[in-house]
Amino acid sequence: MLSSSVMIRRFCSFTVTASSSSAPCTITSNSKKKRLVFLGSPQVSASVLDALFNASAAQDSLFEVTAIVTQPPTRRDRGRKVMPSPVAQHALDRGFPSDLIFTPVKAGEEAFLSNFKALEPELCVTAAYGNILPTKFLNIPSKGTVNIHPSLLPLYRGAAPVQRALQDGVKETGVSLAYTVRKLDAGPVIALERVTVDDQIKAPDLLDLLFALGSKLLIRELPSIFDGSASGRAEEQDDSKATLAPKITPEESWLSFDEDAQVLHNKVRAFAGWPGTRARLMVIDPSSGESSSIELKIITTRIYTGIRSQDIEANDVLFTKGSLVIPCGGDTALEVLEVQLPGKRAVNAASFWNGLRGQILKK
């Protein structure tokens, strides 16, 4: 019997409806099919799980999804209701048995490991699970654990590969399918897919793209992973070329207009979604001379290529052709297309400028 302390409860306090766009998954015991356990938590992980469900339902499928491991339910949204992770919710919507959805706080819990081992998994697949996997876990699946990592390993190992790549302004990135080892994102690479990076794409969109490509890569490579040939041809990473992608912190979200506009534009793209980017500007009433500081969330930007930035007064914020233009370091300027005041919805620059009612904006 699976322990209720490590499996997801049946969410009797939640309203769970079957997805109208996806056929329910069917979990049947088939001794001929390989037993695969999926580990993931956020919405991008749910897209990978969906691909696995669909592939496992094919008549000639080699595998079945035996169990799911995800982060415990958390309080979120405005109502602060306790909600299952997006992966757990998607699995429930697809009809996956709730007693086969595990939610350990840590993957090293003895009770969880005991129940996990009893499943006799042959392969584990991770995609943004968000928990460190100990050696005791990694030793259980007979074919190992493979991870979909949204970077071209060994580049951008760590918690925020997409965000840090965009922050660095890379022109190319990709997704890697690699074996999981105890050292962070350092396992042999089975396959990878390269992607050219558009200079306007934001982190959430790039994440979606890379995990969609990673899902296809995984499904393509599963036969060779199960028959063992993938482990023989997987390439060891060159640790000397490794770069790190540490977790984003809210303190990093502030913009300094003393920096080059390209640096700021890349940061806005990288931090889109969470935690976002913020800036403080001054609002001056020309009739009274009174001024006040406002905090703005900067949503969408591009590099300004209009008049020379040195022709703009150093602290002035201009409004031209529907955009705010802010002088930045190195004689550059940032064009701000969309902003958000605290507690308000995001608006385009024209709506924000009209709301100033003739007041002057300075950085």
CSV table of C-alpha atoms in Angstrom, one decimal, residues 253-257 264 268 276-282 293-299 326 334 336 339-342 352 362-363:
chain,number,residue,atom,x,y,z
A,253,SER,CA,14.7,43.0,-10.8
A,254,TRP,CA,15.6,46.7,-10.5
A,255,LEU,CA,16.8,48.5,-13.6
A,256,SER,CA,19.6,51.1,-13.6
A,257,PHE,CA,19.4,53.5,-16.5
A,264,LEU,CA,18.5,46.5,-19.9
A,268,VAL,CA,13.5,42.8,-19.3
A,276,GLY,CA,9.8,41.0,-13.8
A,277,THR,CA,11.8,44.2,-14.0
A,278,ARG,CA,11.2,47.4,-12.1
A,279,ALA,CA,12.3,51.0,-12.3
A,280,ARG,CA,11.7,54.3,-10.4
A,281,LEU,CA,10.9,57.5,-12.3
A,282,MET,CA,10.1,61.0,-11.2
A,293,SER,CA,8.6,59.0,-7.3
A,294,ILE,CA,6.7,56.2,-8.9
A,295,GLU,CA,7.6,52.6,-9.3
A,296,LEU,CA,6.9,51.0,-12.7
A,297,LYS,CA,7.1,47.4,-13.8
A,298,ILE,CA,8.7,47.5,-17.3
A,299,ILE,CA,7.0,44.8,-19.4
A,326,ILE,CA,14.6,56.7,-21.7
A,334,LEU,CA,15.7,52.3,-24.3
A,336,VAL,CA,9.5,51.2,-23.4
A,339,VAL,CA,4.4,49.2,-18.3
A,340,GLN,CA,2.5,48.4,-15.2
A,341,LEU,CA,1.8,50.4,-12.0
A,342,PRO,CA,1.6,48.6,-8.7
A,352,PHE,CA,0.3,55.4,-19.4
A,362,LYS,CA,12.2,62.1,-15.6
A,363,LYS,CA,14.4,59.2,-14.7
